[in-house]
PDB file of C-alpha atoms in Angstrom:
ATOM      1  CA  UNK O   1       6.511 -25.152 -12.969  1.00 46.00           C
ATOM      2  CA  UNK O   2       3.529 -27.422 -13.372  1.00 51.00           C
ATOM      3  CA  UNK O   3       0.957 -26.050 -15.803  1.00 63.00           C
ATOM      4  CA  UNK O   4      -1.884 -28.294 -14.750  1.00 80.00           C
ATOM      5  CA  UNK O   5      -3.741 -28.751 -11.517  1.00 89.00           C
ATOM      6  CA  UNK O   6      -3.209 -32.050  -9.770  1.00 94.00           C
ATOM      7  CA  UNK O   7      -6.254 -33.647  -8.119  1.00 95.00           C
ATOM      8  CA  UNK O   8      -4.938 -32.417  -4.778  1.00 97.00           C
ATOM      9  CA  UNK O   9      -4.546 -28.861  -6.090  1.00 96.00           C
ATOM     10  CA  UNK O  10      -7.947 -28.950  -7.738  1.00 96.00           C
ATOM     11  CA  UNK O  11      -9.445 -29.772  -4.362  1.00 97.00           C
ATOM     12  CA  UNK O  12      -7.267 -27.295  -2.448  1.00 98.00           C
ATOM     13  CA  UNK O  13      -8.267 -24.400  -4.691  1.00 98.00           C
ATOM     14  CA  UNK O  14     -11.787 -25.569  -5.523  1.00 98.00           C
ATOM     15  CA  UNK O  15     -13.602 -22.739  -3.732  1.00 98.00           C
ATOM     16  CA  UNK O  16     -11.740 -20.115  -5.732  1.00 98.00           C
ATOM     17  CA  UNK O  17     -11.523 -22.011  -9.013  1.00 97.00           C
ATOM     18  CA  UNK O  18     -15.326 -22.156  -9.169  1.00 98.00           C
ATOM     19  CA  UNK O  19     -15.381 -18.350  -9.240  1.00 97.00           C
ATOM     20  CA  UNK O  20     -15.890 -17.157 -12.810  1.00 97.00           C
ATOM     21  CA  UNK O  21     -13.200 -14.516 -12.276  1.00 96.00           C
ATOM     22  CA  UNK O  22     -10.622 -17.205 -11.465  1.00 97.00           C
ATOM     23  CA  UNK O  23     -11.490 -20.521 -13.078  1.00 96.00           C
ATOM     24  CA  UNK O  24      -8.859 -23.108 -13.892  1.00 96.00           C
ATOM     25  CA  UNK O  25      -7.159 -20.673 -16.253  1.00 96.00           C
ATOM     26  CA  UNK O  26      -6.789 -18.082 -13.524  1.00 97.00           C
ATOM     27  CA  UNK O  27      -5.505 -20.671 -11.101  1.00 97.00           C
ATOM     28  CA  UNK O  28      -2.829 -21.681 -13.590  1.00 97.00           C
ATOM     29  CA  UNK O  29      -1.838 -18.028 -13.888  1.00 97.00           C
ATOM     30  CA  UNK O  30      -1.449 -17.804 -10.129  1.00 98.00           C
ATOM     31  CA  UNK O  31       0.605 -20.987 -10.242  1.00 97.00           C
ATOM     32  CA  UNK O  32       2.928 -19.405 -12.794  1.00 97.00           C
ATOM     33  CA  UNK O  33       3.303 -16.128 -10.902  1.00 98.00           C
ATOM     34  CA  UNK O  34       6.219 -14.703  -8.973  1.00 98.00           C
ATOM     35  CA  UNK O  35       5.607 -12.139  -6.241  1.00 98.00           C
ATOM     36  CA  UNK O  36       8.057 -10.113  -4.208  1.00 98.00           C
ATOM     37  CA  UNK O  37       6.842  -9.346  -0.676  1.00 98.00           C
ATOM     38  CA  UNK O  38       8.850  -6.615   1.016  1.00 98.00           C
ATOM     39  CA  UNK O  39       8.627  -7.119   4.761  1.00 98.00           C
ATOM     40  CA  UNK O  40       7.087  -9.843   6.896  1.00 98.00           C
ATOM     41  CA  UNK O  41       5.557  -7.735   9.640  1.00 98.00           C
ATOM     42  CA  UNK O  42       1.947  -6.694  10.124  1.00 97.00           C
ATOM     43  CA  UNK O  43       1.140  -6.220   6.443  1.00 98.00           C
ATOM     44  CA  UNK O  44       3.480  -8.802   4.913  1.00 98.00           C
ATOM     45  CA  UNK O  45       2.366 -11.512   7.343  1.00 97.00           C
ATOM     46  CA  UNK O  46      -1.146 -11.232   6.037  1.00 98.00           C
ATOM     47  CA  UNK O  47      -0.527 -10.625   2.351  1.00 98.00           C
ATOM     48  CA  UNK O  48       2.061 -13.414   2.111  1.00 98.00           C
ATOM     49  CA  UNK O  49      -0.259 -15.824   3.892  1.00 98.00           C
ATOM     50  CA  UNK O  50      -3.173 -15.195   1.533  1.00 98.00           C
ATOM     51  CA  UNK O  51      -0.931 -15.251  -1.516  1.00 98.00           C
ATOM     52  CA  UNK O  52       0.588 -18.574  -0.531  1.00 98.00           C
ATOM     53  CA  UNK O  53      -2.836 -19.971   0.285  1.00 98.00           C
ATOM     54  CA  UNK O  54      -4.173 -18.843  -3.088  1.00 98.00           C
ATOM     55  CA  UNK O  55      -1.506 -20.859  -4.884  1.00 98.00           C
ATOM     56  CA  UNK O  56       0.995 -18.264  -6.076  1.00 98.00           C
ATOM     57  CA  UNK O  57       3.821 -20.211  -7.689  1.00 97.00           C
ATOM     58  CA  UNK O  58       6.756 -18.343  -6.187  1.00 98.00           C
ATOM     59  CA  UNK O  59       6.947 -15.948  -3.283  1.00 98.00           C
ATOM     60  CA  UNK O  60      10.156 -14.157  -2.488  1.00 98.00           C
ATOM     61  CA  UNK O  61       9.882 -12.381   0.849  1.00 98.00           C
ATOM     62  CA  UNK O  62      12.492 -10.204   2.491  1.00 98.00           C
ATOM     63  CA  UNK O  63      12.816  -9.113   6.101  1.00 98.00           C
ATOM     64  CA  UNK O  64      15.959  -8.534   8.125  1.00 97.00           C
ATOM     65  CA  UNK O  65      14.357  -8.475  11.569  1.00 97.00           C
ATOM     66  CA  UNK O  66      13.857 -11.072  14.258  1.00 98.00           C
ATOM     67  CA  UNK O  67      10.491 -11.838  15.830  1.00 98.00           C
ATOM     68  CA  UNK O  68       9.854  -9.840  19.007  1.00 98.00           C
ATOM     69  CA  UNK O  69       7.175 -10.211  21.645  1.00 98.00           C
ATOM     70  CA  UNK O  70       5.777  -6.792  20.732  1.00 97.00           C
ATOM     71  CA  UNK O  71       5.131  -7.951  17.146  1.00 97.00           C
ATOM     72  CA  UNK O  72       2.613 -10.593  18.061  1.00 98.00           C
ATOM     73  CA  UNK O  73      -0.515  -8.432  18.367  1.00 97.00           C
ATOM     74  CA  UNK O  74      -0.556  -8.053  14.583  1.00 97.00           C
ATOM     75  CA  UNK O  75       2.127 -10.104  12.812  1.00 98.00           C
ATOM     76  CA  UNK O  76       0.098 -13.269  12.592  1.00 97.00           C
ATOM     77  CA  UNK O  77       2.678 -15.386  10.789  1.00 97.00           C
ATOM     78  CA  UNK O  78       4.832 -15.382  13.886  1.00 98.00           C
ATOM     79  CA  UNK O  79       4.062 -17.175  17.127  1.00 98.00           C
ATOM     80  CA  UNK O  80       5.288 -16.905  20.715  1.00 98.00           C
ATOM     81  CA  UNK O  81       7.661 -19.795  20.175  1.00 98.00           C
ATOM     82  CA  UNK O  82       9.280 -17.931  17.287  1.00 98.00           C
ATOM     83  CA  UNK O  83      10.519 -15.017  19.394  1.00 98.00           C
ATOM     84  CA  UNK O  84      14.167 -14.435  18.618  1.00 98.00           C
ATOM     85  CA  UNK O  85      14.017 -16.236  15.296  1.00 98.00           C
ATOM     86  CA  UNK O  86      14.461 -14.362  12.022  1.00 98.00           C
ATOM     87  CA  UNK O  87      11.081 -13.410  10.579  1.00 98.00           C
ATOM     88  CA  UNK O  88      12.207 -14.728   7.196  1.00 98.00           C
ATOM     89  CA  UNK O  89      12.707 -18.206   8.616  1.00 98.00           C
ATOM     90  CA  UNK O  90       9.595 -18.156  10.780  1.00 98.00           C
ATOM     91  CA  UNK O  91       7.512 -17.030   7.824  1.00 98.00           C
ATOM     92  CA  UNK O  92       8.989 -19.501   5.391  1.00 98.00           C
ATOM     93  CA  UNK O  93       8.204 -22.403   7.691  1.00 98.00           C
ATOM     94  CA  UNK O  94       4.543 -21.349   8.088  1.00 98.00           C
ATOM     95  CA  UNK O  95       3.979 -20.517   4.444  1.00 98.00           C
ATOM     96  CA  UNK O  96       5.582 -23.716   3.235  1.00 98.00           C
ATOM     97  CA  UNK O  97       3.544 -25.702   5.710  1.00 98.00           C
ATOM     98  CA  UNK O  98       0.367 -23.924   4.620  1.00 98.00           C
ATOM     99  CA  UNK O  99       0.948 -24.623   0.952  1.00 98.00           C
ATOM    100  CA  UNK O 100       3.811 -26.872  -0.160  1.00 98.00           C
ATOM    101  CA  UNK O 101       2.994 -26.054  -3.803  1.00 97.00           C
ATOM    102  CA  UNK O 102       4.122 -22.456  -3.279  1.00 98.00           C
ATOM    103  CA  UNK O 103       7.882 -22.050  -3.627  1.00 98.00           C
ATOM    104  CA  UNK O 104       8.873 -19.718  -0.805  1.00 98.00           C
ATOM    105  CA  UNK O 105      12.190 -17.963  -0.747  1.00 98.00           C
ATOM    106  CA  UNK O 106      12.640 -15.919   2.423  1.00 97.00           C
ATOM    107  CA  UNK O 107      15.682 -13.698   2.675  1.00 98.00           C
ATOM    108  CA  UNK O 108      17.231 -11.902   5.641  1.00 98.00           C
ATOM    109  CA  UNK O 109      18.179  -8.723   3.852  1.00 96.00           C
ATOM    110  CA  UNK O 110      17.799  -4.978   4.188  1.00 97.00           C
ATOM    111  CA  UNK O 111      16.284  -3.550   1.013  1.00 97.00           C
ATOM    112  CA  UNK O 112      18.537  -0.776  -0.256  1.00 95.00           C
ATOM    113  CA  UNK O 113      19.168   1.224  -3.390  1.00 92.00           C
ATOM    114  CA  UNK O 114      22.093  -1.077  -4.100  1.00 94.00           C
ATOM    115  CA  UNK O 115      20.274  -4.398  -3.892  1.00 97.00           C
ATOM    116  CA  UNK O 116      16.648  -3.449  -4.713  1.00 97.00           C
ATOM    117  CA  UNK O 117      16.792  -4.468  -8.372  1.00 97.00           C
ATOM    118  CA  UNK O 118      18.470  -7.754  -7.566  1.00 98.00           C
ATOM    119  CA  UNK O 119      16.092  -8.657  -4.757  1.00 98.00           C
ATOM    120  CA  UNK O 120      12.948  -7.932  -6.762  1.00 98.00           C
ATOM    121  CA  UNK O 121      14.438  -9.859  -9.674  1.00 98.00           C
ATOM    122  CA  UNK O 122      11.908 -10.936 -12.291  1.00 97.00           C
ATOM    123  CA  UNK O 123       8.847 -10.754 -10.047  1.00 98.00           C
ATOM    124  CA  UNK O 124       5.520  -9.985 -11.690  1.00 98.00           C
ATOM    125  CA  UNK O 125       4.453  -7.836  -8.765  1.00 98.00           C
ATOM    126  CA  UNK O 126       5.856  -6.074  -5.701  1.00 98.00           C
ATOM    127  CA  UNK O 127       3.735  -6.187  -2.554  1.00 98.00           C
ATOM    128  CA  UNK O 128       4.623  -3.629   0.089  1.00 98.00           C
ATOM    129  CA  UNK O 129       4.872  -4.814   3.660  1.00 98.00           C
ATOM    130  CA  UNK O 130       7.443  -2.278   4.799  1.00 97.00           C
ATOM    131  CA  UNK O 131       7.135   0.197   7.632  1.00 94.00           C
ATOM    132  CA  UNK O 132       8.965   3.266   6.390  1.00 91.00           C
ATOM    133  CA  UNK O 133       8.992   5.873   3.654  1.00 90.00           C
ATOM    134  CA  UNK O 134      12.561   5.315   2.507  1.00 90.00           C
ATOM    135  CA  UNK O 135      12.151   1.643   1.630  1.00 95.00           C
ATOM    136  CA  UNK O 136       8.912   2.441  -0.190  1.00 95.00           C
ATOM    137  CA  UNK O 137      10.748   5.015  -2.289  1.00 93.00           C
ATOM    138  CA  UNK O 138      13.388   2.421  -3.147  1.00 95.00           C
ATOM    139  CA  UNK O 139      10.688  -0.083  -4.138  1.00 97.00           C
ATOM    140  CA  UNK O 140       8.873   2.596  -6.123  1.00 97.00           C
ATOM    141  CA  UNK O 141      11.975   3.260  -8.199  1.00 96.00           C
ATOM    142  CA  UNK O 142      12.598  -0.452  -8.746  1.00 97.00           C
ATOM    143  CA  UNK O 143       8.969  -0.731  -9.838  1.00 98.00           C
ATOM    144  CA  UNK O 144       9.385   2.103 -12.330  1.00 96.00           C
ATOM    145  CA  UNK O 145      12.728   0.874 -13.691  1.00 96.00           C
ATOM    146  CA  UNK O 146      11.504  -2.674 -14.170  1.00 97.00           C
ATOM    147  CA  UNK O 147       7.905  -1.757 -15.030  1.00 97.00           C
ATOM    148  CA  UNK O 148       6.577  -4.011 -12.272  1.00 98.00           C
ATOM    149  CA  UNK O 149       3.347  -2.987 -10.513  1.00 98.00           C
ATOM    150  CA  UNK O 150       3.738  -2.016  -6.856  1.00 98.00           C
ATOM    151  CA  UNK O 151       0.897  -2.726  -4.426  1.00 98.00           C
ATOM    152  CA  UNK O 152       1.271  -0.202  -1.630  1.00 98.00           C
ATOM    153  CA  UNK O 153      -0.202  -0.506   1.850  1.00 98.00           C
ATOM    154  CA  UNK O 154       0.324   1.419   5.069  1.00 97.00           C
ATOM    155  CA  UNK O 155      -1.183   1.576   8.538  1.00 96.00           C
ATOM    156  CA  UNK O 156      -0.976   3.965  11.454  1.00 94.00           C
ATOM    157  CA  UNK O 157      -3.086   3.784  14.575  1.00 92.00           C
ATOM    158  CA  UNK O 158      -6.624   3.011  13.528  1.00 95.00           C
ATOM    159  CA  UNK O 159      -6.262   4.028   9.893  1.00 95.00           C
ATOM    160  CA  UNK O 160      -4.790   2.403   6.844  1.00 97.00           C
ATOM    161  CA  UNK O 161      -4.531   2.881   3.123  1.00 97.00           C
ATOM    162  CA  UNK O 162      -3.797   0.938  -0.019  1.00 98.00           C
ATOM    163  CA  UNK O 163      -3.377   1.509  -3.727  1.00 98.00           C
ATOM    164  CA  UNK O 164      -1.682  -0.101  -6.713  1.00 98.00           C
ATOM    165  CA  UNK O 165       0.942   1.821  -8.664  1.00 97.00           C
ATOM    166  CA  UNK O 166       1.310   0.685 -12.262  1.00 97.00           C
ATOM    167  CA  UNK O 167       4.293   2.235 -14.052  1.00 96.00           C
ATOM    168  CA  UNK O 168       3.233   4.417 -16.968  1.00 93.00           C
ATOM    169  CA  UNK O 169      -0.440   4.129 -16.062  1.00 94.00           C
ATOM    170  CA  UNK O 170      -1.019   5.471 -12.559  1.00 95.00           C
ATOM    171  CA  UNK O 171       0.730   7.972 -10.328  1.00 95.00           C
ATOM    172  CA  UNK O 172       3.798   6.541  -8.631  1.00 95.00           C
ATOM    173  CA  UNK O 173       4.456   6.562  -4.893  1.00 95.00           C
ATOM    174  CA  UNK O 174       6.605   9.673  -5.189  1.00 91.00           C
ATOM    175  CA  UNK O 175       3.964  11.523  -7.215  1.00 91.00           C
ATOM    176  CA  UNK O 176       1.944  11.415  -4.017  1.00 91.00           C
ATOM    177  CA  UNK O 177       4.693  11.671  -1.438  1.00 88.00           C
ATOM    178  CA  UNK O 178       7.593  13.644  -2.865  1.00 83.00           C
ATOM    179  CA  UNK O 179       8.850  14.770   0.521  1.00 78.00           C
ATOM    180  CA  UNK O 180      10.139  13.018   3.585  1.00 72.00           C
ATOM    181  CA  UNK O 181       8.157  12.759   6.749  1.00 70.00           C
ATOM    182  CA  UNK O 182       9.243  13.425  10.300  1.00 65.00           C
ATOM    183  CA  UNK O 183      10.293  10.266  12.113  1.00 66.00           C
ATOM    184  CA  UNK O 184       7.712   9.954  14.853  1.00 73.00           C
ATOM    185  CA  UNK O 185       8.845   6.532  16.001  1.00 77.00           C
ATOM    186  CA  UNK O 186       6.802   3.353  15.585  1.00 83.00           C
ATOM    187  CA  UNK O 187       3.084   4.164  15.403  1.00 86.00           C
ATOM    188  CA  UNK O 188       0.494   2.496  17.566  1.00 91.00           C
ATOM    189  CA  UNK O 189      -1.417  -0.108  15.619  1.00 94.00           C
ATOM    190  CA  UNK O 190      -4.294  -2.445  16.297  1.00 95.00           C
ATOM    191  CA  UNK O 191      -3.893  -5.859  14.644  1.00 96.00           C
ATOM    192  CA  UNK O 192      -7.029  -5.865  12.482  1.00 97.00           C
ATOM    193  CA  UNK O 193      -5.856  -2.755  10.591  1.00 97.00           C
ATOM    194  CA  UNK O 194      -2.806  -4.381   8.970  1.00 98.00           C
ATOM    195  CA  UNK O 195      -5.051  -7.432   8.615  1.00 98.00           C
ATOM    196  CA  UNK O 196      -7.507  -5.452   6.509  1.00 98.00           C
ATOM    197  CA  UNK O 197      -4.880  -3.641   4.482  1.00 98.00           C
ATOM    198  CA  UNK O 198      -2.685  -6.711   3.967  1.00 98.00           C
ATOM    199  CA  UNK O 199      -5.755  -8.666   2.824  1.00 98.00           C
ATOM    200  CA  UNK O 200      -6.678  -5.925   0.371  1.00 98.00           C
ATOM    201  CA  UNK O 201      -3.153  -5.930  -0.987  1.00 98.00           C
ATOM    202  CA  UNK O 202      -3.301  -9.694  -1.502  1.00 98.00           C
ATOM    203  CA  UNK O 203      -6.666  -9.313  -3.219  1.00 98.00           C
ATOM    204  CA  UNK O 204      -5.373  -6.560  -5.506  1.00 98.00           C
ATOM    205  CA  UNK O 205      -2.368  -8.744  -6.348  1.00 98.00           C
ATOM    206  CA  UNK O 206      -4.536 -11.749  -7.192  1.00 98.00           C
ATOM    207  CA  UNK O 207      -6.898  -9.567  -9.226  1.00 97.00           C
ATOM    208  CA  UNK O 208      -3.941  -8.249 -11.197  1.00 97.00           C
ATOM    209  CA  UNK O 209      -2.549 -11.705 -11.877  1.00 97.00           C
ATOM    210  CA  UNK O 210      -5.837 -13.192 -13.053  1.00 97.00           C
ATOM    211  CA  UNK O 211      -6.884 -10.071 -14.966  1.00 96.00           C
ATOM    212  CA  UNK O 212      -9.704  -8.694 -12.814  1.00 95.00           C
ATOM    213  CA  UNK O 213      -8.726  -5.183 -13.791  1.00 91.00           C
ATOM    214  CA  UNK O 214     -11.575  -3.489 -11.965  1.00 91.00           C
ATOM    215  CA  UNK O 215     -10.162  -4.748  -8.669  1.00 92.00           C
ATOM    216  CA  UNK O 216      -6.689  -3.282  -8.706  1.00 93.00           C
ATOM    217  CA  UNK O 217      -7.074  -0.004  -6.802  1.00 94.00           C
ATOM    218  CA  UNK O 218      -5.406   1.856  -9.639  1.00 95.00           C
ATOM    219  CA  UNK O 219      -5.658   5.647  -9.740  1.00 94.00           C
ATOM    220  CA  UNK O 220      -7.418   5.635  -6.390  1.00 95.00           C
ATOM    221  CA  UNK O 221      -6.353   5.278  -2.809  1.00 96.00           C
ATOM    222  CA  UNK O 222      -8.540   3.271  -0.466  1.00 97.00           C
ATOM    223  CA  UNK O 223      -8.506   4.902   2.944  1.00 96.00           C
ATOM    224  CA  UNK O 224      -9.843   2.965   5.931  1.00 97.00           C
ATOM    225  CA  UNK O 225     -10.711   4.587   9.237  1.00 96.00           C
ATOM    226  CA  UNK O 226     -11.107   1.887  11.859  1.00 96.00           C
ATOM    227  CA  UNK O 227     -12.397   4.345  14.446  1.00 95.00           C
ATOM    228  CA  UNK O 228     -15.481   5.154  12.356  1.00 95.00           C
ATOM    229  CA  UNK O 229     -15.557   2.091  10.082  1.00 96.00           C
ATOM    230  CA  UNK O 230     -15.527   4.435   7.116  1.00 95.00           C
ATOM    231  CA  UNK O 231     -13.941   3.230   3.896  1.00 96.00           C
ATOM    232  CA  UNK O 232     -13.435   5.824   1.200  1.00 95.00           C
ATOM    233  CA  UNK O 233     -11.720   6.213  -2.147  1.00 96.00           C
ATOM    234  CA  UNK O 234      -9.529   9.147  -3.091  1.00 96.00           C
ATOM    235  CA  UNK O 235      -9.132   9.597  -6.838  1.00 96.00           C
ATOM    236  CA  UNK O 236      -5.609  10.302  -8.052  1.00 94.00           C
ATOM    237  CA  UNK O 237      -4.416  11.523 -11.429  1.00 89.00           C
ATOM    238  CA  UNK O 238      -0.821  11.358 -12.608  1.00 88.00           C
ATOM    239  CA  UNK O 239       1.532  14.102 -11.526  1.00 87.00           C
ATOM    240  CA  UNK O 240       3.248  15.656 -14.547  1.00 86.00           C
ATOM    241  CA  UNK O 241       5.732  17.344 -12.244  1.00 85.00           C
ATOM    242  CA  UNK O 242       6.795  14.215 -10.389  1.00 90.00           C
ATOM    243  CA  UNK O 243      10.591  14.222 -10.407  1.00 86.00           C
ATOM    244  CA  UNK O 244      10.682  10.436 -10.462  1.00 91.00           C
ATOM    245  CA  UNK O 245       8.113   9.395 -13.082  1.00 91.00           C
ATOM    246  CA  UNK O 246       6.820  12.693 -14.476  1.00 81.00           C
ATOM    247  CA  UNK O 247       9.285  12.744 -17.334  1.00 57.00           C
ATOM    248  CA  UNK O 248       7.469   9.962 -19.152  1.00 58.00           C
ATOM    249  CA  UNK O 249       4.197  11.895 -19.362  1.00 55.00           C
TER     250      UNK O 249
ATOM    251  CA  UNK A   1      -6.250  36.797   7.809  1.00 49.00           C
ATOM    252  CA  UNK A   2      -8.307  39.860   6.850  1.00 55.00           C
ATOM    253  CA  UNK A   3     -11.339  40.012   9.173  1.00 57.00           C
ATOM    254  CA  UNK A   4     -13.391  41.870   6.550  1.00 59.00           C
ATOM    255  CA  UNK A   5     -12.718  39.407   3.778  1.00 77.00           C
ATOM    256  CA  UNK A   6     -15.708  37.498   2.485  1.00 90.00           C
ATOM    257  CA  UNK A   7     -16.108  34.021   3.943  1.00 92.00           C
ATOM    258  CA  UNK A   8     -17.173  30.863   2.216  1.00 95.00           C
ATOM    259  CA  UNK A   9     -18.316  27.626   3.793  1.00 95.00           C
ATOM    260  CA  UNK A  10     -16.413  24.442   3.146  1.00 95.00           C
ATOM    261  CA  UNK A  11     -16.330  21.093   4.889  1.00 94.00           C
ATOM    262  CA  UNK A  12     -12.891  20.598   6.371  1.00 91.00           C
ATOM    263  CA  UNK A  13     -11.994  17.273   7.978  1.00 87.00           C
ATOM    264  CA  UNK A  14     -15.700  16.584   8.412  1.00 85.00           C
ATOM    265  CA  UNK A  15     -16.656  19.938   9.947  1.00 86.00           C
ATOM    266  CA  UNK A  16     -18.377  22.919   8.360  1.00 89.00           C
ATOM    267  CA  UNK A  17     -15.914  25.781   8.463  1.00 91.00           C
ATOM    268  CA  UNK A  18     -16.089  29.393   7.323  1.00 93.00           C
ATOM    269  CA  UNK A  19     -12.857  30.222   5.545  1.00 93.00           C
ATOM    270  CA  UNK A  20     -11.707  33.340   3.788  1.00 93.00           C
ATOM    271  CA  UNK A  21     -12.662  33.358   0.149  1.00 94.00           C
ATOM    272  CA  UNK A  22      -9.569  33.091  -2.008  1.00 95.00           C
ATOM    273  CA  UNK A  23      -7.558  31.210   0.614  1.00 95.00           C
ATOM    274  CA  UNK A  24      -5.265  28.665  -0.971  1.00 96.00           C
ATOM    275  CA  UNK A  25      -4.766  25.141   0.321  1.00 95.00           C
ATOM    276  CA  UNK A  26      -1.364  26.253   1.600  1.00 93.00           C
ATOM    277  CA  UNK A  27      -2.961  29.022   3.634  1.00 93.00           C
ATOM    278  CA  UNK A  28      -5.574  26.654   5.053  1.00 93.00           C
ATOM    279  CA  UNK A  29      -2.908  24.125   6.024  1.00 90.00           C
ATOM    280  CA  UNK A  30      -1.106  26.842   7.973  1.00 89.00           C
ATOM    281  CA  UNK A  31      -4.294  28.291   9.441  1.00 88.00           C
ATOM    282  CA  UNK A  32      -5.476  24.913  10.682  1.00 86.00           C
ATOM    283  CA  UNK A  33      -2.006  23.901  11.875  1.00 79.00           C
ATOM    284  CA  UNK A  34      -1.987  20.756   9.746  1.00 77.00           C
ATOM    285  CA  UNK A  35       1.565  21.091   8.457  1.00 76.00           C
ATOM    286  CA  UNK A  36       3.302  17.793   7.838  1.00 74.00           C
ATOM    287  CA  UNK A  37       5.605  17.298   4.913  1.00 73.00           C
ATOM    288  CA  UNK A  38       3.994  14.075   3.668  1.00 79.00           C
ATOM    289  CA  UNK A  39       0.399  15.077   4.336  1.00 86.00           C
ATOM    290  CA  UNK A  40      -2.274  14.240   1.764  1.00 91.00           C
ATOM    291  CA  UNK A  41      -4.906  16.751   0.749  1.00 94.00           C
ATOM    292  CA  UNK A  42      -8.208  15.567  -0.693  1.00 95.00           C
ATOM    293  CA  UNK A  43     -10.591  17.995  -2.355  1.00 96.00           C
ATOM    294  CA  UNK A  44     -14.016  16.672  -3.330  1.00 97.00           C
ATOM    295  CA  UNK A  45     -12.710  13.111  -3.406  1.00 95.00           C
ATOM    296  CA  UNK A  46      -9.615  13.904  -5.445  1.00 95.00           C
ATOM    297  CA  UNK A  47      -6.002  14.005  -4.375  1.00 95.00           C
ATOM    298  CA  UNK A  48      -4.340  17.441  -4.597  1.00 94.00           C
ATOM    299  CA  UNK A  49      -0.623  17.367  -5.347  1.00 91.00           C
ATOM    300  CA  UNK A  50       1.645  19.397  -3.051  1.00 89.00           C
ATOM    301  CA  UNK A  51       2.823  21.612  -5.909  1.00 88.00           C
ATOM    302  CA  UNK A  52      -0.781  22.698  -6.467  1.00 92.00           C
ATOM    303  CA  UNK A  53      -1.460  23.782  -2.887  1.00 93.00           C
ATOM    304  CA  UNK A  54      -0.630  27.442  -3.588  1.00 94.00           C
ATOM    305  CA  UNK A  55      -2.891  27.697  -6.603  1.00 96.00           C
ATOM    306  CA  UNK A  56      -5.807  25.556  -5.430  1.00 96.00           C
ATOM    307  CA  UNK A  57      -8.495  27.855  -4.054  1.00 96.00           C
ATOM    308  CA  UNK A  58     -11.430  26.020  -2.458  1.00 96.00           C
ATOM    309  CA  UNK A  59     -14.908  27.192  -3.351  1.00 96.00           C
ATOM    310  CA  UNK A  60     -18.161  27.245  -1.406  1.00 96.00           C
ATOM    311  CA  UNK A  61     -19.379  23.737  -0.659  1.00 96.00           C
ATOM    312  CA  UNK A  62     -16.037  22.050  -1.275  1.00 97.00           C
ATOM    313  CA  UNK A  63     -15.205  19.082   0.915  1.00 96.00           C
ATOM    314  CA  UNK A  64     -11.587  19.094   2.049  1.00 96.00           C
ATOM    315  CA  UNK A  65      -9.677  16.507   4.020  1.00 94.00           C
ATOM    316  CA  UNK A  66      -6.181  16.888   5.374  1.00 93.00           C
ATOM    317  CA  UNK A  67      -4.984  13.325   5.855  1.00 91.00           C
ATOM    318  CA  UNK A  68      -1.832  12.292   7.635  1.00 88.00           C
ATOM    319  CA  UNK A  69      -0.719   9.289   5.613  1.00 90.00           C
ATOM    320  CA  UNK A  70      -0.042   5.883   7.064  1.00 90.00           C
ATOM    321  CA  UNK A  71       3.463   4.570   6.601  1.00 90.00           C
ATOM    322  CA  UNK A  72       3.566   1.925   9.289  1.00 91.00           C
ATOM    323  CA  UNK A  73       3.511  -1.747   8.460  1.00 91.00           C
TER     324      UNK A  73
END
């Protein structure tokens, strides 16, 4: 991994490197970072795109599905010509083309309790782009076991939410959602909602990696209502009775 | 619900509502037919954990939100 910015990289990242919160030091941190993106659908399309564009050194993204026509209103990494192709391959091609400095590993896998630890590997951060509760619980437990922050995002209809779970510091996903939820089938969703939430997740991830600690969404859930354009924060303390992480309180 | 019980005013999902004083969050969830196992409850901007629903008794002026969380991607 290169630890300096080439002239081409300096130009590519100039508009973010001139930010005092990033600077050349921050850019080098991004360059040396490894991120695991779980899912390459509505959320993962957007977060992975911004993360690659920002110059993250290594992105490992996992999705088992193929691109379908009905994905294209919101999954902006995939195009009409990609229908039928695995999302992992479609995404890898776009991300690599966007930024050849970002090492993209895209895997066609189903995230399970058996392979979660292996898939996440030695990532610095897990970014959630999944579409179900079960996979989020698996990622939550990997996050806790490996002490890797987990940037959660979810959308449904015209609403969305995001927060960052930091093991030992914030509540975990199962502090908030200890129960299952009835399977209501795929929710309706308007493309800009996963766009907003996926962008916020990418921003929280970048903030974490460069040390902008005020911008992590820790201990608070950002809730976006696209029907009213209201954005609000819900404060969250740790749950001492969480059966997954409560024991370490 | 006891018709004679004293009522307090809270804001529930954006609307002023008169609810029975001493009602717990659990009772309000049932009364307002908001039951969903993964639902989030916000009281005055703070998340209320499910295990605290029975013992959390809203007071006059409280702002409550029952939020159905978003798990799509």
